[in-house]
Tab-separated table of C-alpha atoms in Angstrom:
chain	number	residue	atom	x	y	z
A	1	MET	CA	57.800	39.369	-11.347
A	2	LYS	CA	54.852	37.719	-10.081
A	3	SER	CA	51.912	36.903	-12.424
A	4	SER	CA	49.480	38.757	-10.194
A	5	MET	CA	51.390	42.138	-10.978
A	6	ILE	CA	50.556	41.848	-14.701
A	7	ILE	CA	47.215	43.467	-14.266
A	8	ALA	CA	48.746	46.568	-12.804
A	9	LEU	CA	51.599	46.517	-15.273
A	10	ILE	CA	49.852	46.261	-18.509
A	11	PRO	CA	47.868	49.740	-18.645
A	12	PRO	CA	51.275	51.896	-18.324
A	13	LEU	CA	52.912	49.530	-20.695
A	14	LEU	CA	50.469	50.320	-23.277
A	15	GLU	CA	50.426	53.994	-22.751
A	16	ARG	CA	54.067	54.613	-23.561
A	17	PRO	CA	57.181	52.767	-25.164
A	18	SER	CA	58.110	49.885	-22.714
A	19	THR	CA	61.385	48.749	-21.814
A	20	TYR	CA	60.391	45.168	-21.101
A	21	LYS	CA	59.604	42.015	-23.090
A	22	PHE	CA	57.990	39.188	-21.615
A	23	HIS	CA	58.644	35.448	-21.945
A	24	LEU	CA	55.975	32.958	-20.876
A	25	ILE	CA	57.784	30.167	-19.283
A	26	GLY	CA	56.345	26.695	-19.602
A	27	TYR	CA	53.265	25.541	-21.450
A	28	MET	CA	49.872	26.449	-19.847
A	29	PRO	CA	46.287	27.172	-21.071
A	30	PRO	CA	46.338	30.734	-22.577
A	31	LEU	CA	44.231	33.508	-20.922
A	32	SER	CA	44.788	32.188	-17.313
A	33	LEU	CA	47.073	34.711	-15.525
A	34	ALA	CA	47.427	32.416	-12.556
A	35	TRP	CA	49.215	29.847	-14.484
A	36	TYR	CA	51.894	31.933	-16.152
A	37	LYS	CA	55.207	32.931	-14.740
A	38	ILE	CA	56.570	35.962	-16.246
A	39	ARG	CA	60.134	37.585	-16.319
A	40	GLY	CA	61.121	40.950	-17.603
A	41	GLU	CA	64.017	41.717	-19.755
A	42	ARG	CA	65.254	44.982	-20.909
A	43	THR	CA	64.563	45.758	-24.574
A	44	THR	CA	62.448	48.196	-26.636
A	45	TRP	CA	58.887	47.640	-27.509
A	46	ARG	CA	56.644	50.214	-29.135
A	47	PRO	CA	52.985	48.807	-29.240
A	48	SER	CA	52.221	50.080	-32.689
A	49	SER	CA	51.692	46.475	-34.002
A	50	VAL	CA	51.139	43.000	-32.448
A	51	THR	CA	54.060	41.582	-34.710
A	52	HIS	CA	56.395	44.071	-32.915
A	53	LEU	CA	56.297	42.102	-29.817
A	54	PRO	CA	59.946	40.517	-29.438
A	55	VAL	CA	58.327	37.147	-28.690
A	56	LEU	CA	55.242	36.010	-30.885
A	57	SER	CA	54.437	32.356	-30.502
A	58	ARG	CA	51.136	30.634	-30.189
A	59	LEU	CA	51.770	30.697	-26.329
A	60	HIS	CA	51.989	34.375	-26.161
A	61	LEU	CA	49.717	35.792	-28.836
A	62	PRO	CA	46.331	34.881	-27.294
A	63	LEU	CA	47.134	36.481	-23.900
A	64	LEU	CA	48.988	39.576	-25.139
A	65	TYR	CA	46.622	40.229	-27.930
A	66	SER	CA	43.700	39.897	-25.625
A	67	PHE	CA	45.223	42.716	-23.270
A	68	LEU	CA	45.730	44.841	-26.293
A	69	HIS	CA	42.162	44.492	-27.326
A	70	THR	CA	40.911	44.786	-23.755
A	71	PHE	CA	42.708	48.103	-23.212
A	72	ASN	CA	41.635	49.387	-26.744
A	73	THR	CA	45.326	50.416	-27.643
A	74	PRO	CA	46.582	51.596	-30.933
A	75	ALA	CA	47.727	48.138	-31.710
A	76	MET	CA	44.202	47.251	-32.582
A	77	SER	CA	43.852	49.798	-35.164
A	78	ASN	CA	43.926	48.347	-38.716
A	79	SER	CA	46.436	50.781	-40.068
A	80	SER	CA	48.906	49.540	-37.649
A	81	LEU	CA	48.131	45.971	-36.869
A	82	THR	CA	50.171	43.191	-39.001
A	83	PHE	CA	50.565	39.547	-38.768
A	84	LYS	CA	53.759	37.437	-39.689
A	85	GLY	CA	53.863	34.601	-42.005
A	86	TYR	CA	56.063	32.346	-44.221
A	87	GLY	CA	55.478	33.895	-47.802
A	88	ILE	CA	56.803	33.203	-51.223
A	89	HIS	CA	57.822	36.105	-53.779
A	90	ASP	CA	58.176	34.050	-57.002
A	91	THR	CA	56.428	30.920	-58.276
A	92	LYS	CA	59.717	29.827	-59.776
A	93	GLN	CA	61.201	29.797	-56.318
A	94	TRP	CA	58.093	28.351	-54.740
A	95	SER	CA	59.786	26.780	-51.823
A	96	ASP	CA	61.904	29.745	-51.037
A	97	PHE	CA	59.734	31.060	-48.088
A	98	LYS	CA	60.744	34.354	-46.223
A	99	VAL	CA	59.099	35.769	-42.965
A	100	VAL	CA	57.096	38.526	-44.092
A	101	ASP	CA	54.530	41.136	-42.290
A	102	THR	CA	51.040	40.932	-43.728
A	103	LYS	CA	47.993	43.235	-43.245
A	104	PRO	CA	44.679	41.717	-42.370
A	105	LYS	CA	41.526	43.119	-44.032
A	106	GLN	CA	39.638	46.055	-42.407
A	107	TRP	CA	38.173	44.882	-39.197
A	108	ASP	CA	34.593	44.335	-39.106
A	109	GLU	CA	32.155	43.213	-36.201
A	110	GLU	CA	31.212	40.249	-38.224
A	111	ASP	CA	34.932	39.032	-37.832
A	112	ILE	CA	36.892	36.824	-35.637
A	113	ASP	CA	40.735	37.024	-35.260
A	114	ILE	CA	42.605	33.831	-34.500
A	115	ALA	CA	46.176	32.995	-33.336
A	116	ILE	CA	47.098	30.101	-35.371
A	117	SER	CA	48.587	26.966	-33.875
A	118	HIS	CA	48.541	24.530	-36.644
A	119	CYS	CA	47.989	24.653	-40.413
A	120	GLY	CA	47.851	21.611	-42.673
A	121	ILE	CA	49.538	21.630	-46.149
A	122	CYS	CA	47.203	20.983	-48.913
A	123	GLY	CA	47.603	20.052	-52.603
A	124	SER	CA	45.934	23.270	-53.449
A	125	ASP	CA	48.710	25.181	-51.815
A	126	ILE	CA	51.234	23.518	-54.154
A	127	HIS	CA	49.156	24.076	-57.153
A	128	THR	CA	48.953	27.860	-56.300
A	129	ILE	CA	52.494	28.500	-55.121
A	130	THR	CA	53.997	26.645	-58.308
A	131	GLY	CA	51.917	28.723	-60.479
A	132	GLY	CA	49.882	25.723	-61.648
A	133	TRP	CA	46.634	27.583	-61.392
A	134	GLY	CA	47.807	30.656	-63.133
A	135	ASN	CA	49.259	33.882	-61.981
A	136	ILE	CA	49.279	34.749	-58.179
A	137	LYS	CA	47.202	37.786	-57.422
A	138	GLY	CA	49.563	39.481	-55.133
A	139	LEU	CA	53.195	38.868	-53.745
A	140	PRO	CA	54.502	38.041	-51.272
A	141	LEU	CA	51.870	35.470	-50.618
A	142	VAL	CA	51.158	33.417	-47.485
A	143	ALA	CA	49.492	30.119	-48.377
A	144	GLY	CA	47.762	27.632	-46.167
A	145	HIS	CA	44.074	27.022	-45.681
A	146	GLU	CA	43.905	24.147	-43.227
A	147	ILE	CA	43.909	26.378	-40.138
A	148	VAL	CA	43.425	25.701	-36.350
A	149	GLY	CA	43.976	28.106	-33.571
A	150	THR	CA	42.903	29.922	-30.523
A	151	VAL	CA	40.057	32.944	-30.915
A	152	VAL	CA	41.812	36.099	-29.751
A	153	ARG	CA	39.278	38.783	-30.801
A	154	VAL	CA	35.487	38.453	-31.574
A	155	GLY	CA	33.364	41.208	-33.156
A	156	SER	CA	30.060	41.955	-31.415
A	157	ALA	CA	27.898	40.532	-34.369
A	158	ALA	CA	30.200	37.531	-34.662
A	159	ALA	CA	29.744	36.949	-30.927
A	160	GLU	CA	26.020	37.174	-31.060
A	161	LYS	CA	25.467	34.982	-34.163
A	162	THR	CA	28.011	32.211	-33.251
A	163	GLY	CA	28.542	32.158	-29.469
A	164	ILE	CA	32.206	31.981	-30.183
A	165	LYS	CA	34.429	33.632	-27.564
A	166	VAL	CA	37.996	34.529	-26.769
A	167	GLY	CA	39.929	31.465	-25.995
A	168	ASP	CA	37.839	28.930	-27.943
A	169	THR	CA	39.627	26.470	-30.443
A	170	VAL	CA	38.391	27.143	-34.046
A	171	GLY	CA	39.280	26.309	-37.708
A	172	VAL	CA	39.236	27.987	-41.036
A	173	GLY	CA	39.131	26.234	-44.411
A	174	ALA	CA	39.589	27.052	-47.796
A	175	ARG	CA	36.981	29.809	-48.001
A	176	ILE	CA	36.968	32.986	-45.997
A	177	GLY	CA	34.199	35.039	-47.229
A	178	SER	CA	31.094	35.308	-49.337
A	179	CYS	CA	28.443	37.791	-50.246
A	180	GLY	CA	25.889	36.549	-47.811
A	181	GLN	CA	22.966	37.515	-50.063
A	182	CYS	CA	22.929	35.206	-52.954
A	183	ARG	CA	20.674	31.869	-53.045
A	184	ALA	CA	23.788	29.747	-52.448
A	185	CYS	CA	24.548	31.670	-49.170
A	186	LYS	CA	21.038	31.718	-47.893
A	187	THR	CA	20.807	27.890	-48.277
A	188	ASP	CA	23.964	26.736	-46.593
A	189	ASN	CA	25.763	26.449	-49.742
A	190	GLU	CA	28.021	29.704	-49.054
A	191	ASN	CA	31.183	27.509	-50.300
A	192	TYR	CA	29.561	27.883	-53.788
A	193	CYS	CA	28.967	31.626	-53.631
A	194	PRO	CA	30.048	33.384	-56.987
A	195	LYS	CA	31.687	35.995	-54.978
A	196	GLY	CA	33.240	33.697	-52.566
A	197	LEU	CA	36.903	34.583	-51.233
A	198	ASP	CA	39.589	32.284	-50.982
A	199	THR	CA	41.467	32.038	-47.651
A	200	TYR	CA	44.616	33.286	-49.526
A	201	ASN	CA	45.214	34.936	-52.999
A	202	SER	CA	42.033	36.738	-53.196
A	203	PHE	CA	41.219	40.411	-52.751
A	204	TYR	CA	38.798	41.721	-50.035
A	205	PRO	CA	36.501	44.539	-51.208
A	206	ASP	CA	38.667	46.884	-49.350
A	207	GLY	CA	41.616	45.945	-51.627
A	208	THR	CA	43.458	43.769	-49.091
A	209	LEU	CA	45.112	40.697	-50.463
A	210	SER	CA	43.862	37.576	-48.414
A	211	GLN	CA	46.834	35.767	-46.675
A	212	GLY	CA	46.752	32.206	-45.320
A	213	GLY	CA	47.697	30.032	-42.415
A	214	TYR	CA	51.483	29.672	-42.789
A	215	GLY	CA	51.848	32.346	-40.127
A	216	THR	CA	50.959	33.651	-36.702
A	217	ALA	CA	47.183	34.805	-37.158
A	218	ILE	CA	44.367	35.301	-39.509
A	219	ARG	CA	41.125	37.338	-39.462
A	220	ALA	CA	38.025	35.574	-40.965
A	221	ASN	CA	34.263	36.300	-41.174
A	222	HIS	CA	32.454	34.363	-38.658
A	223	ASN	CA	30.560	32.351	-41.175
A	224	PHE	CA	33.812	30.688	-42.102
A	225	VAL	CA	35.077	29.899	-38.730
A	226	PHE	CA	34.344	26.443	-37.312
A	227	PRO	CA	34.289	25.609	-33.695
A	228	VAL	CA	36.487	22.574	-32.968
A	229	PRO	CA	35.136	20.340	-30.356
A	230	LYS	CA	37.183	19.704	-27.048
A	231	GLY	CA	37.547	15.955	-27.843
A	232	LEU	CA	39.340	16.624	-31.102
A	233	LYS	CA	43.143	17.456	-31.142
A	234	PRO	CA	43.946	20.605	-33.010
A	235	GLU	CA	46.609	18.706	-35.127
A	236	TYR	CA	43.976	16.356	-36.160
A	237	ALA	CA	41.233	19.039	-37.026
A	238	ALA	CA	43.797	21.003	-39.185
A	239	SER	CA	43.996	18.697	-42.159
A	240	MET	CA	40.064	18.211	-41.860
A	241	MET	CA	39.497	21.966	-42.730
A	242	CYS	CA	40.075	21.372	-46.415
A	243	ALA	CA	40.925	17.744	-47.187
A	244	GLY	CA	38.491	16.319	-44.542
A	245	LEU	CA	35.732	18.686	-45.545
A	246	THR	CA	36.383	18.153	-49.326
A	247	MET	CA	35.557	14.403	-48.761
A	248	TYR	CA	32.867	14.861	-46.048
A	249	SER	CA	30.674	17.045	-48.040
A	250	PRO	CA	30.158	14.885	-51.281
A	251	LEU	CA	29.671	11.994	-49.241
A	252	VAL	CA	26.631	13.321	-47.075
A	253	ARG	CA	25.238	15.131	-49.918
A	254	ASN	CA	25.058	11.961	-51.821
A	255	GLY	CA	23.518	9.808	-49.136
A	256	ALA	CA	26.645	7.807	-48.105
A	257	GLY	CA	25.553	5.691	-45.152
A	258	PRO	CA	24.361	2.268	-44.020
A	259	GLY	CA	23.345	0.034	-46.984
A	260	LYS	CA	25.352	2.222	-49.586
A	261	LYS	CA	28.374	0.979	-51.353
A	262	VAL	CA	30.890	3.948	-51.800
A	263	GLY	CA	33.977	3.825	-53.957
A	264	ILE	CA	37.112	5.927	-53.306
A	265	ILE	CA	39.591	6.458	-56.005
A	266	GLY	CA	43.032	7.081	-54.753
A	267	LEU	CA	44.466	6.538	-51.329
A	268	GLY	CA	46.381	9.646	-50.688
A	269	GLY	CA	45.481	12.654	-48.460
A	270	LEU	CA	42.159	13.217	-49.695
A	271	GLY	CA	41.365	9.560	-50.159
A	272	HIS	CA	42.291	8.393	-46.648
A	273	PHE	CA	39.801	11.024	-45.230
A	274	GLY	CA	37.268	9.493	-47.740
A	275	VAL	CA	37.651	6.124	-46.291
A	276	LEU	CA	37.571	7.471	-42.595
A	277	PHE	CA	34.367	9.368	-43.202
A	278	ALA	CA	32.628	6.840	-45.348
A	279	LYS	CA	33.156	4.129	-42.619
A	280	ALA	CA	32.090	6.559	-39.843
A	281	LEU	CA	28.861	7.284	-41.756
A	282	GLY	CA	28.204	3.436	-42.048
A	283	ALA	CA	28.816	2.808	-45.815
A	284	GLU	CA	30.545	-0.229	-47.389
A	285	VAL	CA	33.847	1.110	-48.604
A	286	TYR	CA	35.815	0.212	-51.929
A	287	VAL	CA	39.216	1.670	-52.351
A	288	PHE	CA	40.565	1.831	-55.950
A	289	SER	CA	44.260	2.141	-56.549
A	290	HIS	CA	46.534	1.354	-59.401
A	291	SER	CA	48.770	-1.148	-57.357
A	292	SER	CA	48.425	-3.332	-54.494
A	293	ARG	CA	51.158	-1.252	-52.501
A	294	LYS	CA	48.528	0.497	-50.273
A	295	GLU	CA	46.153	-2.302	-49.541
A	296	GLN	CA	47.321	-2.826	-45.890
A	297	ASP	CA	46.863	0.957	-45.415
A	298	ALA	CA	43.435	0.775	-46.820
A	299	LYS	CA	42.312	-1.866	-44.485
A	300	ALA	CA	43.891	-0.255	-41.600
A	301	LEU	CA	41.723	2.779	-42.294
A	302	GLY	CA	38.659	0.724	-42.430
A	303	ALA	CA	38.135	-0.095	-46.134
A	304	ASP	CA	36.056	-3.156	-46.790
A	305	HIS	CA	37.600	-3.829	-50.234
A	306	PHE	CA	40.578	-3.055	-52.181
A	307	VAL	CA	40.488	-2.988	-56.063
A	308	VAL	CA	43.837	-2.925	-58.149
A	309	THR	CA	42.878	-1.083	-61.199
A	310	SER	CA	45.913	-1.843	-63.229
A	311	GLU	CA	44.224	-5.328	-63.830
A	312	LYS	CA	41.051	-4.445	-65.507
A	313	GLU	CA	39.488	-7.796	-64.893
A	314	ASN	CA	39.224	-6.891	-61.148
A	315	MET	CA	36.619	-3.995	-62.156
A	316	LYS	CA	34.188	-6.316	-64.113
A	317	PRO	CA	32.542	-8.083	-61.138
A	318	LEU	CA	31.804	-4.552	-59.718
A	319	ARG	CA	29.700	-3.315	-62.677
A	320	GLY	CA	26.388	-1.754	-61.887
A	321	THR	CA	27.070	-2.027	-57.950
A	322	LEU	CA	28.271	1.157	-56.627
A	323	ASP	CA	25.993	3.853	-55.479
A	324	LEU	CA	28.765	6.597	-55.238
A	325	ILE	CA	32.198	7.068	-56.414
A	326	VAL	CA	34.397	9.848	-55.263
A	327	SER	CA	37.607	10.528	-57.162
A	328	THR	CA	40.517	12.221	-55.469
A	329	ILE	CA	43.072	11.844	-58.303
A	330	ASP	CA	43.465	13.792	-61.505
A	331	VAL	CA	40.551	12.966	-63.602
A	332	ALA	CA	42.123	13.978	-67.214
A	333	ASP	CA	43.116	11.911	-70.154
A	334	PRO	CA	44.188	9.071	-70.036
A	335	PHE	CA	41.854	8.553	-66.795
A	336	PRO	CA	39.354	5.677	-67.811
A	337	LEU	CA	36.282	7.582	-66.729
A	338	ARG	CA	33.950	5.488	-68.931
A	339	ASP	CA	35.154	2.346	-67.075
A	340	TYR	CA	34.201	3.951	-63.629
A	341	LEU	CA	30.800	5.165	-64.804
A	342	LYS	CA	29.996	1.495	-65.613
A	343	LEU	CA	30.544	0.607	-62.111
A	344	LEU	CA	27.471	2.814	-60.937
A	345	PHE	CA	24.286	1.267	-59.992
A	346	VAL	CA	21.004	3.055	-61.498
A	347	ASN	CA	21.181	6.809	-60.755
A	348	GLY	CA	24.574	6.558	-59.073
A	349	THR	CA	26.989	9.403	-58.885
A	350	PHE	CA	30.584	9.904	-59.768
A	351	VAL	CA	31.962	12.927	-57.949
A	352	ASN	CA	35.299	14.492	-58.803
A	353	VAL	CA	36.898	16.640	-56.127
A	354	GLY	CA	40.421	17.055	-57.682
A	355	ILE	CA	41.104	20.111	-59.758
A	356	PRO	CA	43.701	18.988	-62.406
A	357	ASP	CA	45.461	21.474	-64.524
A	358	ALA	CA	44.334	19.401	-67.565
A	359	LYS	CA	40.765	18.755	-69.251
A	360	LEU	CA	38.470	16.009	-68.521
A	361	PRO	CA	38.388	12.847	-70.813
A	362	GLN	CA	35.844	12.784	-73.501
A	363	LEU	CA	32.601	10.984	-72.975
A	364	ALA	CA	29.714	9.786	-75.430
A	365	PRO	CA	26.002	10.264	-74.425
A	366	ILE	CA	25.648	6.433	-73.831
A	367	ASP	CA	28.183	6.533	-70.973
A	368	ILE	CA	25.669	8.436	-68.827
A	369	VAL	CA	22.502	7.354	-70.322
A	370	ALA	CA	22.854	3.602	-69.881
A	371	ASN	CA	22.611	3.486	-66.225
A	372	GLY	CA	21.261	6.982	-65.661
A	373	CYS	CA	24.217	8.017	-63.795
A	374	ARG	CA	25.445	11.480	-62.670
A	375	LEU	CA	28.898	12.958	-63.175
A	376	ALA	CA	29.335	15.778	-60.551
A	377	GLY	CA	31.947	18.047	-58.798
A	378	SER	CA	32.395	19.262	-55.540
A	379	LEU	CA	33.971	22.189	-53.841
A	380	VAL	CA	34.954	21.964	-50.210
A	381	GLY	CA	31.820	22.129	-47.984
A	382	SER	CA	29.528	24.557	-46.069
A	383	LYS	CA	29.900	25.714	-42.513
A	384	LYS	CA	26.950	23.406	-41.646
A	385	GLU	CA	28.891	20.406	-43.026
A	386	ALA	CA	32.209	21.501	-41.401
A	387	THR	CA	30.484	21.618	-37.900
A	388	GLU	CA	28.870	18.274	-38.424
A	389	MET	CA	32.189	16.683	-39.732
A	390	LEU	CA	34.265	17.964	-36.773
A	391	GLU	CA	31.413	16.658	-34.326
A	392	LEU	CA	31.473	13.251	-36.056
A	393	ALA	CA	35.346	13.197	-35.831
A	394	ALA	CA	35.124	13.649	-32.171
A	395	GLU	CA	32.430	11.310	-31.603
A	396	LYS	CA	33.899	8.486	-33.572
A	397	ASN	CA	37.540	9.254	-32.440
A	398	ILE	CA	38.568	9.750	-36.192
A	399	ARG	CA	42.266	10.184	-36.310
A	400	PRO	CA	43.817	11.105	-39.555
A	401	TRP	CA	47.320	9.802	-40.486
A	402	ILE	CA	49.575	12.991	-40.309
A	403	GLU	CA	53.022	13.882	-39.787
A	404	ILE	CA	53.801	17.248	-37.861
A	405	PHE	CA	56.596	19.787	-38.993
A	406	PRO	CA	57.515	22.715	-37.106
A	407	MET	CA	56.261	25.803	-39.222
A	408	SER	CA	60.055	26.847	-39.519
A	409	GLN	CA	60.615	23.604	-41.550
A	410	ILE	CA	58.014	24.671	-44.261
A	411	LYS	CA	60.502	24.360	-47.079
A	412	ASP	CA	61.021	20.751	-46.297
A	413	ALA	CA	57.340	20.037	-45.791
A	414	VAL	CA	56.127	21.722	-49.026
A	415	GLU	CA	58.811	19.906	-51.104
A	416	GLY	CA	57.917	16.626	-49.518
A	417	MET	CA	54.271	17.289	-50.170
A	418	LYS	CA	54.860	18.042	-53.827
A	419	ALA	CA	56.920	14.918	-54.158
A	420	GLY	CA	54.134	12.798	-52.650
A	421	LYS	CA	55.675	11.913	-49.670
A	422	PRO	CA	53.090	12.288	-46.877
A	423	LYS	CA	51.290	9.316	-45.527
A	424	PHE	CA	48.840	10.949	-45.562
A	425	ARG	CA	48.913	14.526	-44.621
A	426	TYR	CA	51.664	17.111	-43.428
A	427	VAL	CA	50.580	19.672	-40.583
A	428	LEU	CA	52.659	22.574	-39.640
A	429	LYS	CA	52.958	23.513	-36.019
A	430	GLN	CA	53.402	27.027	-34.994
A	431	ASP	CA	56.884	28.072	-33.865
A	432	LEU	CA	57.318	31.517	-35.579
A	433	GLU	CA	58.357	34.257	-33.242
């Protein structure tokens, strides 16, 4: 069957049950008919849902979903549209993933639908699926909020406000919605909206449970969809959607740049992004780690200094010198928070981005009064910051250290993540059919 025949073939296929399924042979850019070869094989397909297609990979979904939308078929009605994903059914069996059908929120013209190509694994995912952050709001749950993929549908309002179009590469991070009306939302701080919605494990106003990126597709409000520059590979952009943005936001909000001394505590997935972005912004970077084991990695990432914290004498010369410290580790007892606050210059800031299950260490008033330092937190970042971050990453050719797993190997990947094996991030590549 020639590719040119597809235009004539699609309308009748959508009007009645079809006896064909389509395999797209070879890797070609989506949405370009002339570059696809198509062969028909007899089977049964009823177009009541995109996920009923016999073959549903990242190569197929953008093309076929686009046709379904173009011809306004029943597949686009929210009552029948479902996505597929790897979900858990019990926090006690947190790595026992099953392929499940999930229902997206009710379509709105502010929304964008995305066929997922990559999804990073975040520490937040592990906290959630293991029950570390409390009960899950609904099961089965598909986690994942470091999402990159191809746009397959754009609401009219979303298109007008963003310029995003079908075929664009975009990302989605840890937040997927907000009220849009509060002071935070109106000042480029929508990530702090009191009514913000998490990308997974939240309920939309219509009662739908939000489901994440360990699957085939996601629907998101345009305010939480970030264009990925052409010079940035999707697998690199994926882990930036949460881990990268979590570090970039406190750096830029606290003036990291030329002439500033920035400390990064911990050299894991978050910490390595801290080094990459702090250096890209022009700061002098200090990495703090409990042993010398990661010193070579820190220097390879661009760190100017490496401080072994298990030897307290190493910290004394740094007292009163740093402008900003960003901690990526669990700041809970017995973490020596007081010792780190002493490293700050006048009005310096200590920012905690980790969200441990335990409480913060106790402080005395003198700990923050002596140098006028600030103790702060940070929650991912805004769309404005995400867009700037991705542009900076493309401009500076920032390459995070990642390991890619087929999405079908999600069990191995999340278990490895929990065991602390990544160097420094795991990214899932779509292969769910």
